PDB file of C-alpha atoms in Angstrom:
ATOM      1  CA  UNK A1471     256.156-273.766 270.117  1.00  0.00           C
ATOM      2  CA  UNK A1472     253.585-275.487 267.893  1.00  0.00           C
ATOM      3  CA  UNK A1473     252.925-274.534 264.280  1.00  0.00           C
ATOM      4  CA  UNK A1474     249.466-273.249 265.203  1.00  0.00           C
ATOM      5  CA  UNK A1475     250.948-270.982 267.879  1.00  0.00           C
ATOM      6  CA  UNK A1476     253.506-269.660 265.382  1.00  0.00           C
ATOM      7  CA  UNK A1477     250.713-268.921 262.929  1.00  0.00           C
ATOM      8  CA  UNK A1478     248.675-267.127 265.611  1.00  0.00           C
ATOM      9  CA  UNK A1479     251.689-265.003 266.509  1.00  0.00           C
ATOM     10  CA  UNK A1480     252.354-264.198 262.869  1.00  0.00           C
ATOM     11  CA  UNK A1481     248.808-262.934 262.361  1.00  0.00           C
ATOM     12  CA  UNK A1482     248.475-261.122 265.698  1.00  0.00           C
ATOM     13  CA  UNK A1483     248.800-257.336 265.286  1.00  0.00           C
ATOM     14  CA  UNK A1484     250.073-256.828 268.841  1.00  0.00           C
ATOM     15  CA  UNK A1485     251.595-258.924 271.621  1.00  0.00           C
ATOM     16  CA  UNK A1486     251.937-258.566 275.392  1.00  0.00           C
ATOM     17  CA  UNK A1487     254.541-260.513 277.334  1.00  0.00           C
ATOM     18  CA  UNK A1488     253.757-261.949 280.770  1.00  0.00           C
ATOM     19  CA  UNK A1489     256.698-263.100 282.848  1.00  0.00           C
ATOM     20  CA  UNK A1490     257.073-264.643 286.284  1.00  0.00           C
ATOM     21  CA  UNK A1491     259.490-266.799 288.259  1.00  0.00           C
ATOM     22  CA  UNK A1492     259.088-269.607 290.754  1.00  0.00           C
ATOM     23  CA  UNK A1493     261.359-272.128 292.438  1.00  0.00           C
ATOM     24  CA  UNK A1494     260.190-275.679 291.750  1.00  0.00           C
ATOM     25  CA  UNK A1495     260.440-278.678 294.057  1.00  0.00           C
ATOM     26  CA  UNK A1496     263.918-279.413 292.650  1.00  0.00           C
ATOM     27  CA  UNK A1497     265.046-276.009 293.963  1.00  0.00           C
ATOM     28  CA  UNK A1498     265.487-274.708 290.409  1.00  0.00           C
ATOM     29  CA  UNK A1499     264.391-271.147 289.609  1.00  0.00           C
ATOM     30  CA  UNK A1500     262.093-271.396 286.592  1.00  0.00           C
ATOM     31  CA  UNK A1501     261.022-268.448 284.448  1.00  0.00           C
ATOM     32  CA  UNK A1502     257.661-268.854 282.734  1.00  0.00           C
ATOM     33  CA  UNK A1503     256.911-267.079 279.442  1.00  0.00           C
ATOM     34  CA  UNK A1504     253.311-266.375 278.450  1.00  0.00           C
ATOM     35  CA  UNK A1505     252.238-264.241 275.485  1.00  0.00           C
ATOM     36  CA  UNK A1506     248.873-262.537 275.141  1.00  0.00           C
ATOM     37  CA  UNK A1507     247.449-261.442 271.792  1.00  0.00           C
ATOM     38  CA  UNK A1508     244.196-261.056 269.880  1.00  0.00           C
ATOM     39  CA  UNK A1509     243.031-263.273 267.017  1.00  0.00           C
ATOM     40  CA  UNK A1510     239.807-263.346 265.029  1.00  0.00           C
ATOM     41  CA  UNK A1511     238.528-265.827 267.627  1.00  0.00           C
ATOM     42  CA  UNK A1512     239.229-263.522 270.563  1.00  0.00           C
ATOM     43  CA  UNK A1513     241.906-263.044 273.213  1.00  0.00           C
ATOM     44  CA  UNK A1514     244.581-265.715 273.542  1.00  0.00           C
ATOM     45  CA  UNK A1515     247.027-266.244 276.407  1.00  0.00           C
ATOM     46  CA  UNK A1516     249.515-268.939 275.462  1.00  0.00           C
ATOM     47  CA  UNK A1517     252.229-270.497 277.594  1.00  0.00           C
ATOM     48  CA  UNK A1518     255.412-270.848 275.532  1.00  0.00           C
ATOM     49  CA  UNK A1519     258.199-272.174 277.723  1.00  0.00           C
ATOM     50  CA  UNK A1520     260.048-272.442 281.022  1.00  0.00           C
ATOM     51  CA  UNK A1521     263.650-271.359 281.398  1.00  0.00           C
ATOM     52  CA  UNK A1522     266.145-272.088 284.168  1.00  0.00           C
ATOM     53  CA  UNK A1523     267.365-268.779 285.638  1.00  0.00           C
ATOM     54  CA  UNK A1524     269.007-270.178 288.766  1.00  0.00           C
ATOM     55  CA  UNK A1525     272.504-269.010 287.854  1.00  0.00           C
ATOM     56  CA  UNK A1526     271.685-265.381 287.068  1.00  0.00           C
ATOM     57  CA  UNK A1527     268.604-263.579 288.375  1.00  0.00           C
ATOM     58  CA  UNK A1528     269.797-260.024 287.768  1.00  0.00           C
ATOM     59  CA  UNK A1529     267.466-257.663 285.908  1.00  0.00           C
ATOM     60  CA  UNK A1530     269.894-257.311 283.017  1.00  0.00           C
ATOM     61  CA  UNK A1531     270.159-261.086 282.552  1.00  0.00           C
ATOM     62  CA  UNK A1532     266.385-261.587 282.739  1.00  0.00           C
ATOM     63  CA  UNK A1533     265.793-258.766 280.241  1.00  0.00           C
ATOM     64  CA  UNK A1534     268.377-260.240 277.856  1.00  0.00           C
ATOM     65  CA  UNK A1535     266.676-263.653 277.989  1.00  0.00           C
ATOM     66  CA  UNK A1536     263.270-262.078 277.446  1.00  0.00           C
ATOM     67  CA  UNK A1537     264.382-260.023 274.437  1.00  0.00           C
ATOM     68  CA  UNK A1538     266.088-263.075 272.931  1.00  0.00           C
ATOM     69  CA  UNK A1539     262.877-265.070 273.355  1.00  0.00           C
ATOM     70  CA  UNK A1540     260.833-262.317 271.674  1.00  0.00           C
ATOM     71  CA  UNK A1541     263.255-262.144 268.748  1.00  0.00           C
ATOM     72  CA  UNK A1542     263.176-265.920 268.304  1.00  0.00           C
ATOM     73  CA  UNK A1543     259.372-265.781 268.375  1.00  0.00           C
ATOM     74  CA  UNK A1544     259.380-263.102 265.669  1.00  0.00           C
ATOM     75  CA  UNK A1545     257.179-260.729 267.632  1.00  0.00           C
ATOM     76  CA  UNK A1546     259.527-258.208 269.226  1.00  0.00           C
ATOM     77  CA  UNK A1547     258.218-255.390 267.004  1.00  0.00           C
ATOM     78  CA  UNK A1548     254.638-256.201 268.050  1.00  0.00           C
ATOM     79  CA  UNK A1549     255.092-255.965 271.821  1.00  0.00           C
ATOM     80  CA  UNK A1550     252.889-253.246 273.332  1.00  0.00           C
ATOM     81  CA  UNK A1551     252.782-254.288 276.997  1.00  0.00           C
ATOM     82  CA  UNK A1552     254.647-256.276 279.626  1.00  0.00           C
ATOM     83  CA  UNK A1553     253.328-257.755 282.854  1.00  0.00           C
ATOM     84  CA  UNK A1554     255.304-259.136 285.781  1.00  0.00           C
ATOM     85  CA  UNK A1555     254.323-260.596 289.120  1.00  0.00           C
ATOM     86  CA  UNK A1556     255.861-259.438 292.377  1.00  0.00           C
ATOM     87  CA  UNK A1557     257.565-262.707 293.259  1.00  0.00           C
ATOM     88  CA  UNK A1558     260.680-262.498 295.409  1.00  0.00           C
ATOM     89  CA  UNK A1559     263.230-262.745 292.624  1.00  0.00           C
ATOM     90  CA  UNK A1560     261.250-260.657 290.195  1.00  0.00           C
ATOM     91  CA  UNK A1561     260.480-257.958 292.746  1.00  0.00           C
ATOM     92  CA  UNK A1562     264.108-256.987 293.285  1.00  0.00           C
ATOM     93  CA  UNK A1563     264.749-256.571 289.583  1.00  0.00           C
ATOM     94  CA  UNK A1564     261.287-255.645 288.403  1.00  0.00           C
ATOM     95  CA  UNK A1565     261.955-252.024 287.536  1.00  0.00           C
ATOM     96  CA  UNK A1566     265.278-252.973 286.000  1.00  0.00           C
ATOM     97  CA  UNK A1567     263.706-255.567 283.694  1.00  0.00           C
ATOM     98  CA  UNK A1568     260.993-253.158 282.589  1.00  0.00           C
ATOM     99  CA  UNK A1569     263.523-250.423 281.929  1.00  0.00           C
ATOM    100  CA  UNK A1570     265.826-252.730 279.946  1.00  0.00           C
ATOM    101  CA  UNK A1571     262.963-254.009 277.807  1.00  0.00           C
ATOM    102  CA  UNK A1572     261.661-250.490 277.187  1.00  0.00           C
ATOM    103  CA  UNK A1573     265.080-249.491 275.856  1.00  0.00           C
ATOM    104  CA  UNK A1574     264.540-251.955 273.018  1.00  0.00           C
ATOM    105  CA  UNK A1575     260.730-251.808 272.767  1.00  0.00           C
ATOM    106  CA  UNK A1576     259.780-248.231 273.763  1.00  0.00           C
ATOM    107  CA  UNK A1577     256.123-248.547 272.703  1.00  0.00           C
ATOM    108  CA  UNK A1578     255.234-251.171 275.335  1.00  0.00           C
ATOM    109  CA  UNK A1579     253.691-250.121 278.672  1.00  0.00           C
ATOM    110  CA  UNK A1580     253.986-252.941 281.786  1.00  0.00           C
ATOM    111  CA  UNK A1581     238.378-250.773 283.064  1.00  0.00           C
ATOM    112  CA  UNK A1582     237.728-247.479 284.495  1.00  0.00           C
ATOM    113  CA  UNK A1583     241.182-246.007 284.782  1.00  0.00           C
ATOM    114  CA  UNK A1584     240.048-242.710 286.296  1.00  0.00           C
ATOM    115  CA  UNK A1585     238.251-244.621 289.042  1.00  0.00           C
ATOM    116  CA  UNK A1586     241.264-246.868 289.683  1.00  0.00           C
ATOM    117  CA  UNK A1587     243.708-243.969 289.815  1.00  0.00           C
ATOM    118  CA  UNK A1588     241.394-242.074 292.146  1.00  0.00           C
ATOM    119  CA  UNK A1589     241.280-245.084 294.474  1.00  0.00           C
ATOM    120  CA  UNK A1590     245.085-245.297 294.463  1.00  0.00           C
ATOM    121  CA  UNK A1591     245.314-241.617 295.394  1.00  0.00           C
ATOM    122  CA  UNK A1592     242.703-242.153 298.107  1.00  0.00           C
ATOM    123  CA  UNK A1593     244.683-245.087 299.514  1.00  0.00           C
ATOM    124  CA  UNK A1594     247.854-243.008 299.627  1.00  0.00           C
ATOM    125  CA  UNK A1595     246.073-240.212 301.470  1.00  0.00           C
ATOM    126  CA  UNK A1596     244.625-242.659 304.007  1.00  0.00           C
ATOM    127  CA  UNK A1597     248.014-244.234 304.644  1.00  0.00           C
ATOM    128  CA  UNK A1598     249.575-240.782 305.018  1.00  0.00           C
ATOM    129  CA  UNK A1599     246.969-239.923 307.653  1.00  0.00           C
ATOM    130  CA  UNK A1600     248.036-242.953 309.686  1.00  0.00           C
ATOM    131  CA  UNK A1601     251.228-241.130 310.594  1.00  0.00           C
ATOM    132  CA  UNK A1602     249.191-238.995 312.964  1.00  0.00           C
ATOM    133  CA  UNK A1603     247.505-242.016 314.564  1.00  0.00           C
ATOM    134  CA  UNK A1604     250.624-243.438 316.173  1.00  0.00           C
ATOM    135  CA  UNK A1605     249.597-242.710 319.760  1.00  0.00           C
ATOM    136  CA  UNK A1606     246.307-244.589 319.452  1.00  0.00           C
ATOM    137  CA  UNK A1607     248.043-247.528 317.742  1.00  0.00           C
ATOM    138  CA  UNK A1608     250.735-247.548 320.428  1.00  0.00           C
ATOM    139  CA  UNK A1609     248.141-247.595 323.207  1.00  0.00           C
ATOM    140  CA  UNK A1610     245.986-250.317 321.617  1.00  0.00           C
ATOM    141  CA  UNK A1611     248.789-252.691 320.604  1.00  0.00           C
ATOM    142  CA  UNK A1612     249.520-254.188 324.089  1.00  0.00           C
ATOM    143  CA  UNK A1613     245.916-255.374 324.272  1.00  0.00           C
ATOM    144  CA  UNK A1614     246.317-257.260 320.981  1.00  0.00           C
ATOM    145  CA  UNK A1615     249.789-258.782 321.222  1.00  0.00           C
ATOM    146  CA  UNK A1616     252.185-259.863 323.937  1.00  0.00           C
ATOM    147  CA  UNK A1617     255.153-257.646 324.807  1.00  0.00           C
ATOM    148  CA  UNK A1618     258.258-258.545 322.753  1.00  0.00           C
ATOM    149  CA  UNK A1619     260.635-261.005 324.390  1.00  0.00           C
ATOM    150  CA  UNK A1620     264.377-260.690 324.530  1.00  0.00           C
ATOM    151  CA  UNK A1621     266.359-257.489 324.267  1.00  0.00           C
ATOM    152  CA  UNK A1622     264.186-254.391 324.497  1.00  0.00           C
ATOM    153  CA  UNK A1623     264.611-251.117 322.645  1.00  0.00           C
ATOM    154  CA  UNK A1624     267.228-248.809 324.140  1.00  0.00           C
ATOM    155  CA  UNK A1625     266.358-245.278 325.274  1.00  0.00           C
ATOM    156  CA  UNK A1626     262.942-243.747 324.666  1.00  0.00           C
ATOM    157  CA  UNK A1627     260.805-246.722 323.627  1.00  0.00           C
ATOM    158  CA  UNK A1628     257.868-244.542 322.591  1.00  0.00           C
ATOM    159  CA  UNK A1629     260.066-242.443 320.288  1.00  0.00           C
ATOM    160  CA  UNK A1630     261.736-245.555 318.871  1.00  0.00           C
ATOM    161  CA  UNK A1631     258.414-247.120 317.884  1.00  0.00           C
ATOM    162  CA  UNK A1632     257.139-243.805 316.501  1.00  0.00           C
ATOM    163  CA  UNK A1633     260.140-243.651 314.180  1.00  0.00           C
ATOM    164  CA  UNK A1634     259.568-247.267 313.135  1.00  0.00           C
ATOM    165  CA  UNK A1635     255.873-246.529 312.539  1.00  0.00           C
ATOM    166  CA  UNK A1636     256.698-243.604 310.248  1.00  0.00           C
ATOM    167  CA  UNK A1637     259.382-245.596 308.407  1.00  0.00           C
ATOM    168  CA  UNK A1638     256.928-248.388 307.602  1.00  0.00           C
ATOM    169  CA  UNK A1639     254.359-245.903 306.299  1.00  0.00           C
ATOM    170  CA  UNK A1640     256.962-244.089 304.186  1.00  0.00           C
ATOM    171  CA  UNK A1641     258.032-247.424 302.717  1.00  0.00           C
ATOM    172  CA  UNK A1642     254.419-248.297 301.846  1.00  0.00           C
ATOM    173  CA  UNK A1643     253.870-244.939 300.150  1.00  0.00           C
ATOM    174  CA  UNK A1644     257.066-245.313 298.143  1.00  0.00           C
ATOM    175  CA  UNK A1645     256.136-248.821 296.986  1.00  0.00           C
ATOM    176  CA  UNK A1646     252.627-247.719 295.971  1.00  0.00           C
ATOM    177  CA  UNK A1647     254.049-244.798 293.994  1.00  0.00           C
ATOM    178  CA  UNK A1648     256.532-247.075 292.224  1.00  0.00           C
ATOM    179  CA  UNK A1649     253.920-249.718 291.447  1.00  0.00           C
ATOM    180  CA  UNK A1650     251.350-247.332 289.982  1.00  0.00           C
ATOM    181  CA  UNK A1651     253.630-244.655 288.501  1.00  0.00           C
ATOM    182  CA  UNK A1652     252.913-245.735 284.904  1.00  0.00           C
ATOM    183  CA  UNK A1653     249.188-246.309 285.324  1.00  0.00           C
ATOM    184  CA  UNK A1654     248.331-242.710 284.485  1.00  0.00           C
ATOM    185  CA  UNK A1655     249.635-243.473 280.989  1.00  0.00           C
ATOM    186  CA  UNK A1656     246.732-245.914 280.601  1.00  0.00           C
ATOM    187  CA  UNK A1657     244.129-243.167 280.709  1.00  0.00           C
ATOM    188  CA  UNK A1658     243.427-243.942 277.044  1.00  0.00           C
ATOM    189  CA  UNK A1659     241.572-247.121 278.112  1.00  0.00           C
ATOM    190  CA  UNK A1660     238.657-244.811 278.837  1.00  0.00           C
ATOM    191  CA  UNK A1661     238.208-244.307 275.071  1.00  0.00           C
ATOM    192  CA  UNK A1662     236.393-247.654 274.910  1.00  0.00           C
ATOM    193  CA  UNK A1663     234.651-247.494 278.275  1.00  0.00           C
ATOM    194  CA  UNK A1664     231.117-248.621 277.292  1.00  0.00           C
ATOM    195  CA  UNK A1665     229.513-246.822 280.229  1.00  0.00           C
ATOM    196  CA  UNK A1666     230.722-243.473 278.900  1.00  0.00           C
ATOM    197  CA  UNK A1667     229.695-243.687 275.231  1.00  0.00           C
ATOM    198  CA  UNK A1668     226.538-241.648 275.762  1.00  0.00           C
ATOM    199  CA  UNK A1669     228.525-238.950 277.534  1.00  0.00           C
ATOM    200  CA  UNK A1670     231.226-238.985 274.846  1.00  0.00           C
ATOM    201  CA  UNK A1671     228.633-238.142 272.181  1.00  0.00           C
ATOM    202  CA  UNK A1672     228.457-234.662 273.698  1.00  0.00           C
ATOM    203  CA  UNK A1673     231.878-234.376 275.332  1.00  0.00           C
ATOM    204  CA  UNK A1674     234.652-236.053 273.372  1.00  0.00           C
ATOM    205  CA  UNK A1675     237.385-237.561 275.647  1.00  0.00           C
ATOM    206  CA  UNK A1676     240.242-235.433 274.333  1.00  0.00           C
ATOM    207  CA  UNK A1677     242.498-236.099 277.328  1.00  0.00           C
ATOM    208  CA  UNK A1678     242.180-239.867 276.837  1.00  0.00           C
ATOM    209  CA  UNK A1679     242.950-239.509 273.130  1.00  0.00           C
ATOM    210  CA  UNK A1680     246.047-237.452 273.920  1.00  0.00           C
ATOM    211  CA  UNK A1681     247.116-240.157 276.377  1.00  0.00           C
ATOM    212  CA  UNK A1682     246.824-242.755 273.620  1.00  0.00           C
ATOM    213  CA  UNK A1683     248.857-240.680 271.181  1.00  0.00           C
ATOM    214  CA  UNK A1684     251.558-240.172 273.781  1.00  0.00           C
ATOM    215  CA  UNK A1685     251.967-243.903 274.364  1.00  0.00           C
ATOM    216  CA  UNK A1686     251.024-245.467 271.025  1.00  0.00           C
ATOM    217  CA  UNK A1687     250.857-242.560 268.591  1.00  0.00           C
ATOM    218  CA  UNK A1688     252.933-244.395 265.998  1.00  0.00           C
ATOM    219  CA  UNK A1689     250.088-246.818 265.346  1.00  0.00           C
ATOM    220  CA  UNK A1690     247.400-244.211 264.668  1.00  0.00           C
ATOM    221  CA  UNK A1691     246.278-241.423 262.371  1.00  0.00           C
ATOM    222  CA  UNK A1692     244.941-239.080 265.062  1.00  0.00           C
ATOM    223  CA  UNK A1693     242.424-237.061 262.958  1.00  0.00           C
ATOM    224  CA  UNK A1694     240.992-240.243 261.453  1.00  0.00           C
ATOM    225  CA  UNK A1695     240.825-241.955 264.841  1.00  0.00           C
ATOM    226  CA  UNK A1696     239.024-238.922 266.286  1.00  0.00           C
ATOM    227  CA  UNK A1697     236.470-239.104 263.470  1.00  0.00           C
ATOM    228  CA  UNK A1698     235.953-242.868 263.785  1.00  0.00           C
ATOM    229  CA  UNK A1699     235.488-242.647 267.547  1.00  0.00           C
ATOM    230  CA  UNK A1700     232.985-239.806 267.190  1.00  0.00           C
ATOM    231  CA  UNK A1701     231.008-241.920 264.711  1.00  0.00           C
ATOM    232  CA  UNK A1702     231.228-245.031 266.899  1.00  0.00           C
ATOM    233  CA  UNK A1703     229.987-243.237 270.023  1.00  0.00           C
ATOM    234  CA  UNK A1704     226.796-242.406 268.147  1.00  0.00           C
ATOM    235  CA  UNK A1705     226.162-245.921 266.792  1.00  0.00           C
ATOM    236  CA  UNK A1706     223.282-247.620 268.586  1.00  0.00           C
ATOM    237  CA  UNK A1707     224.629-251.067 267.602  1.00  0.00           C
ATOM    238  CA  UNK A1708     227.818-250.413 269.594  1.00  0.00           C
ATOM    239  CA  UNK A1709     226.337-248.580 272.549  1.00  0.00           C
ATOM    240  CA  UNK A1710     227.309-250.332 275.772  1.00  0.00           C
ATOM    241  CA  UNK A1711     229.582-252.905 274.123  1.00  0.00           C
ATOM    242  CA  UNK A1712     232.894-253.862 275.719  1.00  0.00           C
ATOM    243  CA  UNK A1713     236.179-253.584 273.753  1.00  0.00           C
ATOM    244  CA  UNK A1714     236.015-257.341 273.039  1.00  0.00           C
ATOM    245  CA  UNK A1715     232.447-257.008 271.770  1.00  0.00           C
ATOM    246  CA  UNK A1716     233.421-254.007 269.637  1.00  0.00           C
ATOM    247  CA  UNK A1717     236.307-255.949 268.108  1.00  0.00           C
ATOM    248  CA  UNK A1718     234.041-258.884 267.220  1.00  0.00           C
ATOM    249  CA  UNK A1719     231.310-256.553 265.937  1.00  0.00           C
ATOM    250  CA  UNK A1720     233.730-254.877 263.515  1.00  0.00           C
ATOM    251  CA  UNK A1721     234.963-258.264 262.278  1.00  0.00           C
ATOM    252  CA  UNK A1722     231.509-259.769 261.767  1.00  0.00           C
ATOM    253  CA  UNK A1723     230.142-256.653 260.045  1.00  0.00           C
ATOM    254  CA  UNK A1724     233.188-256.315 257.784  1.00  0.00           C
ATOM    255  CA  UNK A1725     234.054-252.906 259.255  1.00  0.00           C
ATOM    256  CA  UNK A1726     237.611-253.661 260.350  1.00  0.00           C
ATOM    257  CA  UNK A1727     239.056-251.811 257.355  1.00  0.00           C
ATOM    258  CA  UNK A1728     236.575-248.945 257.134  1.00  0.00           C
ATOM    259  CA  UNK A1729     237.042-248.324 260.876  1.00  0.00           C
ATOM    260  CA  UNK A1730     240.638-249.489 261.010  1.00  0.00           C
ATOM    261  CA  UNK A1731     241.719-246.998 263.677  1.00  0.00           C
ATOM    262  CA  UNK A1732     239.055-248.150 266.130  1.00  0.00           C
ATOM    263  CA  UNK A1733     239.846-251.775 265.304  1.00  0.00           C
ATOM    264  CA  UNK A1734     243.530-251.149 266.067  1.00  0.00           C
ATOM    265  CA  UNK A1735     242.607-249.407 269.322  1.00  0.00           C
ATOM    266  CA  UNK A1736     240.433-252.317 270.432  1.00  0.00           C
ATOM    267  CA  UNK A1737     243.270-254.761 269.658  1.00  0.00           C
ATOM    268  CA  UNK A1738     245.777-252.811 271.736  1.00  0.00           C
ATOM    269  CA  UNK A1739     243.401-252.507 274.691  1.00  0.00           C
ATOM    270  CA  UNK A1740     242.545-256.218 274.561  1.00  0.00           C
ATOM    271  CA  UNK A1741     246.221-257.156 274.321  1.00  0.00           C
ATOM    272  CA  UNK A1742     247.200-255.344 277.525  1.00  0.00           C
ATOM    273  CA  UNK A1743     247.091-257.937 280.357  1.00  0.00           C
ATOM    274  CA  UNK A1744     245.437-257.224 283.685  1.00  0.00           C
ATOM    275  CA  UNK A1745     247.178-259.951 285.712  1.00  0.00           C
ATOM    276  CA  UNK A1746     249.659-262.824 285.517  1.00  0.00           C
ATOM    277  CA  UNK A1747     247.021-265.472 286.225  1.00  0.00           C
ATOM    278  CA  UNK A1748     248.003-267.518 283.168  1.00  0.00           C
ATOM    279  CA  UNK A1749     251.617-267.559 284.322  1.00  0.00           C
ATOM    280  CA  UNK A1750     250.533-268.767 287.761  1.00  0.00           C
ATOM    281  CA  UNK A1751     248.563-271.588 286.140  1.00  0.00           C
ATOM    282  CA  UNK A1752     251.696-272.667 284.279  1.00  0.00           C
ATOM    283  CA  UNK A1753     253.476-273.000 287.632  1.00  0.00           C
ATOM    284  CA  UNK A1754     250.660-275.182 288.958  1.00  0.00           C
ATOM    285  CA  UNK A1755     251.108-277.430 285.933  1.00  0.00           C
ATOM    286  CA  UNK A1756     254.882-277.479 286.451  1.00  0.00           C
ATOM    287  CA  UNK A1757     254.415-278.536 290.075  1.00  0.00           C
ATOM    288  CA  UNK A1758     252.116-281.384 289.073  1.00  0.00           C
ATOM    289  CA  UNK A1759     254.556-282.583 286.399  1.00  0.00           C
ATOM    290  CA  UNK A1760     257.537-282.453 288.766  1.00  0.00           C
ATOM    291  CA  UNK A1761     255.608-284.239 291.519  1.00  0.00           C
ATOM    292  CA  UNK A1762     254.479-286.949 289.109  1.00  0.00           C
ATOM    293  CA  UNK A1763     257.991-287.434 287.715  1.00  0.00           C
ATOM    294  CA  UNK A1764     259.459-287.698 291.187  1.00  0.00           C
ATOM    295  CA  UNK A1765     256.787-290.202 292.255  1.00  0.00           C
ATOM    296  CA  UNK A1766     257.463-292.359 289.180  1.00  0.00           C
ATOM    297  CA  UNK A1767     261.217-292.377 289.855  1.00  0.00           C
ATOM    298  CA  UNK A1768     260.682-293.200 293.531  1.00  0.00           C
TER     299      UNK A1768
END
């Protein structure tokens, strides 16, 4: 960790941790640590280190390593979000890692949230409807693929495949529910949805504010935040601005203190990661380094 990165972390009000695992060309399981935070210059996603996790990939061990890293970095009290990829090793212990980390950092949570949640619900309904389409799928499949070779299913083949069909759909529905179970807690992101500011002038988003207080209430004075948001929604200079633009606007205009609650809200929203793309890029760099080192040795 460089001195400049340490200084950025020290000044950052909030931090999100992004974690992923890959097996390199040496057959070593490497864990990549990336932290996301907001500075006066904007959003930063910094790669901090790799760690060999070949010997112990259990959720408890991964969570212990992560918490130790956060303590060493001096930012464990600032963590407000965690983001993991669904890689093979991480997938099996994903919920366990999140749960273990939340025991120590309860305020963290791993743009149109209402739209996204509605699409998830729509997807679940469509998948559920596929249960009733088994007969058509069963009839069409032979025209698309060859009959299976080797030992055939015993007994009623039609019934056997129907049961398999339903099992696959049930598994999909369960995985979708698990993956998006916490997303409803992110309803507060709508508070800074620039497309809704005009509407919010007349109809304040109380449900979104309550969602924020439920997840991050310790960081806010609710009455003051309500007042600041109501004022902001009516400001023509802010109308249509994204959370990043709002954050920069408050800094440049010297309003970060007078509208401190909104500034804090924008920082939290900007800190929450949307993907592990930065972690994936670190793996690409690792692969290039390993390949180069191996070529030099050879």
